[in-house]
Structure formats: structure tokens, C-alpha cells
mmCIF file of C-alpha atoms in Angstrom:
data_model
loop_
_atom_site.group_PDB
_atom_site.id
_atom_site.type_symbol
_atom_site.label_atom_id
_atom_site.label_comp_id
_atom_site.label_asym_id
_atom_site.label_seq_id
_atom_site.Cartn_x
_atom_site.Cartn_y
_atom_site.Cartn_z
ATOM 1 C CA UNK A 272 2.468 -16.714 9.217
ATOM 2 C CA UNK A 273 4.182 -14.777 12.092
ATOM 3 C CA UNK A 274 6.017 -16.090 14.743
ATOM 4 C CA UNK A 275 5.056 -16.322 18.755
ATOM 5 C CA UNK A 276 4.946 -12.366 20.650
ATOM 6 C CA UNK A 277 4.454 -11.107 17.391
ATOM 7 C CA UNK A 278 2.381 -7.848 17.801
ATOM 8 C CA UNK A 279 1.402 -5.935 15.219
ATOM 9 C CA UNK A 280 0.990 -1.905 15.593
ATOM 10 C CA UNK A 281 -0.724 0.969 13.541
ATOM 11 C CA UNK A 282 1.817 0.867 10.430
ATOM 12 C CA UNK A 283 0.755 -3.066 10.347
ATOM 13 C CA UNK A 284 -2.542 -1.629 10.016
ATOM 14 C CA UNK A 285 -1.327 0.976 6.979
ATOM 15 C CA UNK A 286 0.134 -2.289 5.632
ATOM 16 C CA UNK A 287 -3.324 -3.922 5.919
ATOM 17 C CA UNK A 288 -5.000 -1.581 4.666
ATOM 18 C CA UNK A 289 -2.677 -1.535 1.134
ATOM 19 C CA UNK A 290 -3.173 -5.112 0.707
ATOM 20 C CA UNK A 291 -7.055 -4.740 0.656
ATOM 21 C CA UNK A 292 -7.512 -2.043 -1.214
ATOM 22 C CA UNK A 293 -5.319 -4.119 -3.986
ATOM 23 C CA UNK A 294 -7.013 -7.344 -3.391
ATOM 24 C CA UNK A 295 -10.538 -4.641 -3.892
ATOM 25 C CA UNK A 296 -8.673 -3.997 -7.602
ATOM 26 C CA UNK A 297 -9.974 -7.082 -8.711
ATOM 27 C CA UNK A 298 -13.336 -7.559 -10.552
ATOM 28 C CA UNK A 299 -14.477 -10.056 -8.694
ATOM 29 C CA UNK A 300 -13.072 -9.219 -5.145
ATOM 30 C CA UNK A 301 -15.825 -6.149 -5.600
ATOM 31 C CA UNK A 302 -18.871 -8.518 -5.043
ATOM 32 C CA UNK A 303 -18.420 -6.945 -1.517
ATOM 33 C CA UNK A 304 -20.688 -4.247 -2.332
ATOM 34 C CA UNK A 305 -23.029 -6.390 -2.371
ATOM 35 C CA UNK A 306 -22.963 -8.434 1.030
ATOM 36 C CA UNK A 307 -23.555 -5.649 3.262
ATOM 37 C CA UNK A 308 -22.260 -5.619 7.168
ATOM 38 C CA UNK A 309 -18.700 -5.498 8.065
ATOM 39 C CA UNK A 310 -17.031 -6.386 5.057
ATOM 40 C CA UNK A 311 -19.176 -3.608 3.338
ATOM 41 C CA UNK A 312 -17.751 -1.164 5.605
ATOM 42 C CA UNK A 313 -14.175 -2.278 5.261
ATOM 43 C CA UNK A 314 -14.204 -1.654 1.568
ATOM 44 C CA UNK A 315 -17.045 0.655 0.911
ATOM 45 C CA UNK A 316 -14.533 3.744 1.121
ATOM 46 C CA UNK A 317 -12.163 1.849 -1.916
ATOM 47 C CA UNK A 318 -14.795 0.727 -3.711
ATOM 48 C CA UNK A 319 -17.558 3.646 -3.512
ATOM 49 C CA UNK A 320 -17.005 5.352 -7.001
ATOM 50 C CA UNK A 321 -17.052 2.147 -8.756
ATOM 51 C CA UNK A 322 -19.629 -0.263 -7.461
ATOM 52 C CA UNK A 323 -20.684 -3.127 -9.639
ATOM 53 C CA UNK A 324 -24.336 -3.663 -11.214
ATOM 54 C CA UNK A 325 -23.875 -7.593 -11.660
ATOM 55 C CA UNK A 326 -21.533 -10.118 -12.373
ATOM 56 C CA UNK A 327 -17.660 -9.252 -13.086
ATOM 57 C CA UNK A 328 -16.065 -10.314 -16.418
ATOM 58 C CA UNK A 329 -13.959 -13.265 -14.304
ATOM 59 C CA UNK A 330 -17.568 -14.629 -13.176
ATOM 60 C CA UNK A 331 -16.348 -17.941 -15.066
ATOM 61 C CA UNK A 332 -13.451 -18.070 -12.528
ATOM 62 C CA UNK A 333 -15.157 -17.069 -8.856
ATOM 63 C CA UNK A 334 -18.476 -18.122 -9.377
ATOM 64 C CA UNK A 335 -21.452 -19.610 -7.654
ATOM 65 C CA UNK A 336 -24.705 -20.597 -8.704
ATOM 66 C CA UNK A 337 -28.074 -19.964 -7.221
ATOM 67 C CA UNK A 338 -30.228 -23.382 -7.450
ATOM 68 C CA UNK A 339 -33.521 -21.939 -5.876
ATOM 69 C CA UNK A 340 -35.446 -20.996 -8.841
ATOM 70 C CA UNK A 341 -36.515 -22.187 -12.171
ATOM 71 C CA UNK A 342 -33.653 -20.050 -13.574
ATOM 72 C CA UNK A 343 -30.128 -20.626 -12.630
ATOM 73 C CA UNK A 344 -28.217 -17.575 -11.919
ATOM 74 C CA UNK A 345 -24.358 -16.880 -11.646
ATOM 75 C CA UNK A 346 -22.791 -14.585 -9.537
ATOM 76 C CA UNK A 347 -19.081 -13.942 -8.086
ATOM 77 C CA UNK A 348 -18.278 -15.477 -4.747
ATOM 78 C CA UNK A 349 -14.999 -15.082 -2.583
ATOM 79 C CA UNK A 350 -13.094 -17.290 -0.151
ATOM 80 C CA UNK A 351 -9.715 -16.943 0.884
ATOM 81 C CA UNK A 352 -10.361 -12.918 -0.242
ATOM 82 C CA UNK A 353 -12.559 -13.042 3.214
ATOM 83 C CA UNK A 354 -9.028 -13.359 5.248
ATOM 84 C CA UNK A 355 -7.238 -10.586 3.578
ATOM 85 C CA UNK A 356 -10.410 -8.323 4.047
ATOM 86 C CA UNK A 357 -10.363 -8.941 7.540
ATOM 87 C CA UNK A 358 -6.958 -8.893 8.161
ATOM 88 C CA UNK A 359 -6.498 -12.338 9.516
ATOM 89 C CA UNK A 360 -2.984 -13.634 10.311
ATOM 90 C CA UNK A 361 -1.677 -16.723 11.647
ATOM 91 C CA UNK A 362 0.547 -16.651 14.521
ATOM 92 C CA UNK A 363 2.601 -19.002 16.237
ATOM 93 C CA UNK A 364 1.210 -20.030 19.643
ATOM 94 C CA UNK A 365 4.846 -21.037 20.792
ATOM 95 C CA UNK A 366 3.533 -24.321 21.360
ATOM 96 C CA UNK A 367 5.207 -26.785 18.471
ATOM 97 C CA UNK A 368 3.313 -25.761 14.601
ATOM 98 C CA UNK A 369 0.439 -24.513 16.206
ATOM 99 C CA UNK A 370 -0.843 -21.517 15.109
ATOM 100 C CA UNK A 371 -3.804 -18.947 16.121
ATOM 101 C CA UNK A 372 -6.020 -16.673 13.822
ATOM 102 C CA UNK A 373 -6.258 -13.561 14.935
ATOM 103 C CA UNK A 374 -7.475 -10.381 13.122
ATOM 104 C CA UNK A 375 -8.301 -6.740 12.930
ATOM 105 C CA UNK A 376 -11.725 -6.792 12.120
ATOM 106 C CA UNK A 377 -14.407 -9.776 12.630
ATOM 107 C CA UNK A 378 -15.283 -12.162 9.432
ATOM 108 C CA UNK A 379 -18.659 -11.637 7.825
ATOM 109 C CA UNK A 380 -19.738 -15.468 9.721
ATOM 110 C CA UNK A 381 -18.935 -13.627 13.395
ATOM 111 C CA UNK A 382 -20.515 -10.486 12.203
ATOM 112 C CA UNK A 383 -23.652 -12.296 11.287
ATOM 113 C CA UNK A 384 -24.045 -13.965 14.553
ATOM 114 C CA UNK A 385 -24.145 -10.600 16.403
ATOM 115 C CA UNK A 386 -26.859 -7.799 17.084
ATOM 116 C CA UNK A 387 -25.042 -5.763 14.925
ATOM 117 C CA UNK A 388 -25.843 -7.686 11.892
ATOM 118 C CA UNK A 389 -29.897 -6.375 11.531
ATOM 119 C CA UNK A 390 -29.784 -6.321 7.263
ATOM 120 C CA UNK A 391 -28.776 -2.506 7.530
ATOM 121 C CA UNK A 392 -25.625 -0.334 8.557
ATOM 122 C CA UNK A 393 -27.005 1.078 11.837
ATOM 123 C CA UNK A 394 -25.519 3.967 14.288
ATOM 124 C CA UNK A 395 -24.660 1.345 16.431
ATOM 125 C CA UNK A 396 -22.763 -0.474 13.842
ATOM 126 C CA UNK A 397 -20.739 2.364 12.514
ATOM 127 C CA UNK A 398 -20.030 3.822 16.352
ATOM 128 C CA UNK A 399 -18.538 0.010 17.078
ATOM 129 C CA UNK A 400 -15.991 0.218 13.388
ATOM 130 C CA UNK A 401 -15.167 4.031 13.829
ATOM 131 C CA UNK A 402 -14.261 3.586 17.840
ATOM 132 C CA UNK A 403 -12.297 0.490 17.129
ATOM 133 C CA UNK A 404 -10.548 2.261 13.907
ATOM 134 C CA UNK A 405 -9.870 5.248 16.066
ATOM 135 C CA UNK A 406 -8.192 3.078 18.453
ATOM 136 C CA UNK A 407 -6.237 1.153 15.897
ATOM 137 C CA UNK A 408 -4.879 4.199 14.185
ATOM 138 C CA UNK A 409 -4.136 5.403 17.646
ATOM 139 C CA UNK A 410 -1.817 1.927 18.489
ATOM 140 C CA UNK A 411 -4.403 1.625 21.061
ATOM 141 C CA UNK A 412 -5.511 -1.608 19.768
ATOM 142 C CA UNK A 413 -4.624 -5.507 19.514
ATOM 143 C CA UNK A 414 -5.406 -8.153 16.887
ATOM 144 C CA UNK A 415 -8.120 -10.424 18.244
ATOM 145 C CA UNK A 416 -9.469 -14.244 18.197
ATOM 146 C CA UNK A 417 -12.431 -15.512 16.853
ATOM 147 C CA UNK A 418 -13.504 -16.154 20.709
ATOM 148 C CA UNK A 419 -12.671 -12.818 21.390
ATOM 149 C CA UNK A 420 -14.605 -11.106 18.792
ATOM 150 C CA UNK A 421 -17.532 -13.341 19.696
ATOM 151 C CA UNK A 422 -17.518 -11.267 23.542
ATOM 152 C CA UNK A 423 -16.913 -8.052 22.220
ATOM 153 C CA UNK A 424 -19.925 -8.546 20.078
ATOM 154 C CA UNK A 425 -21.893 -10.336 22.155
ATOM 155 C CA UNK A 426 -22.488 -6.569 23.657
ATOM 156 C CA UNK A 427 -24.564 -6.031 20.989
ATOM 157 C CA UNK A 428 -27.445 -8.852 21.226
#
């Protein structure tokens, strides 16, 4: 949580950027590889040398079941892991408890929704992450709302 006017700049970003890549030190946080678009690209430079070929050894713990087949397959899953990925934080609105989520980079459901999101890393897709990483690492950008993330990728349908 961080409190109203709270605005984050590029070493907030560093800080960010620690927290995933020891969140990505877990076996089953690496099930990332996997799921392709913008949480791909977040960790694919932490994660490259070591990607996995199935199921971690914590599988019992963060699992999920596929119930389409004859054959019932487990695999890892993550949840809450999606916020740190992203960078989400909650911050006071200044209006009573109310809070606002606002993050670096979109979640994998806003990615998904956009013209970005065509099963494959395209030119367009990695010209969107580095410009907006160039601009972050420059202090050049903010933190930004679900809504607002839906509008800057709307620009992409």
C-alpha cells in the first residue's frame, strides 16, 4: 500500500525489478515461460538460461488441473505472483480506505484483450515494451490504471 501523491520514479522501478527477478527464483513462479505475451517479456531476460520443460517440483503446492481430456494433467499456475510481475501497487486515492491499482506494466488479462496479444511476440509488441522501458528508465514515465492501459492499448486493435 502507498499513500495518496505517492509517485514512484526510475529507482522504484530498480526496486521492481529486484522483487521479480526473486519472486522468478521460485520453481513454480517460472511457469511464465510458458504463457507467452507480456509477462513472457517481463521475465524472459531472468529466466532465459533456465527455462522449464514441465512441471516444477512444488507442482503439489501451485497447481491446476486440465479437465479436457481423457487424461488429467497437472501443471503450475500463479495468482497473486501476476501482481508482483506487473508491478501493481495500491495507492491511496485520498478519499477515506480507498485505494487504486496502478502498475508499470499491463496484467496478462489486459494484454490479452489487445491487438498486441496475436499468439506470438511481434515487432509491434516489443517496439510498445522497449519504448515504454526506455521511458521508465528515463523517469519519463508514470504508473498507470487498468482503464488507462486499456487506451494505450487500444492503439493496437
Amino acid at each position: 500500500w502507498r499513500p495518496p501523491g505517492w509517485e514512484p520514479d526510475k529507482y522504484e522501478y530498480m526496486n521492481y525489478e529486484l522483487r521479480r527477478n526473486q519472486l522468478l527464483r521460485l520453481p513454480h513462479v517460472r511457469v511464465v515461460a510458458a504463457q507467452g505475451g507480456i509477462i513472457w517479456c517481463l521475465c524472459k531476460q531472468e529466466i532465459a538460461s533456465d527455462i522449464p520443460s514441465g512441471p516444477s517440483r512444488d507442482v503439489q503446492f501451485f497447481a491446476d488441473a486440465s479437465r479436457h481430456t481423457s487424461h488429467q494433467y497437472i501443471f503450475d499456475t500463479l495468482t497473486e505472483e501476476i501482481e508482483t510481475l506487473c508491478g501493481l501497487y495500491d495507492v491511496g486515492t485520498g478519499i477515506g480506505d480507498q485505494t487504486t491499482i496502478l502498475s508499470w506494466w499491463p496484467t496478462p488479462a489486459l494484454w490479452s484483450t489487445s491487438g498486441l496479444d496475436v499468439g506470438y511476440w511481434t515487432h509491434s509488441a516489443e517496439k510498445m515494451f522497449q519504448s515504454r522501458l526506455t521511458a521508465i528508465r528515463e523517469g519519463q514515465a508514470n504508473l498507470r490504471t487498468s482503464r488507462k492501459w486499456k487506451g494505450e492499448l487500444s492503439f493496437y486493435k
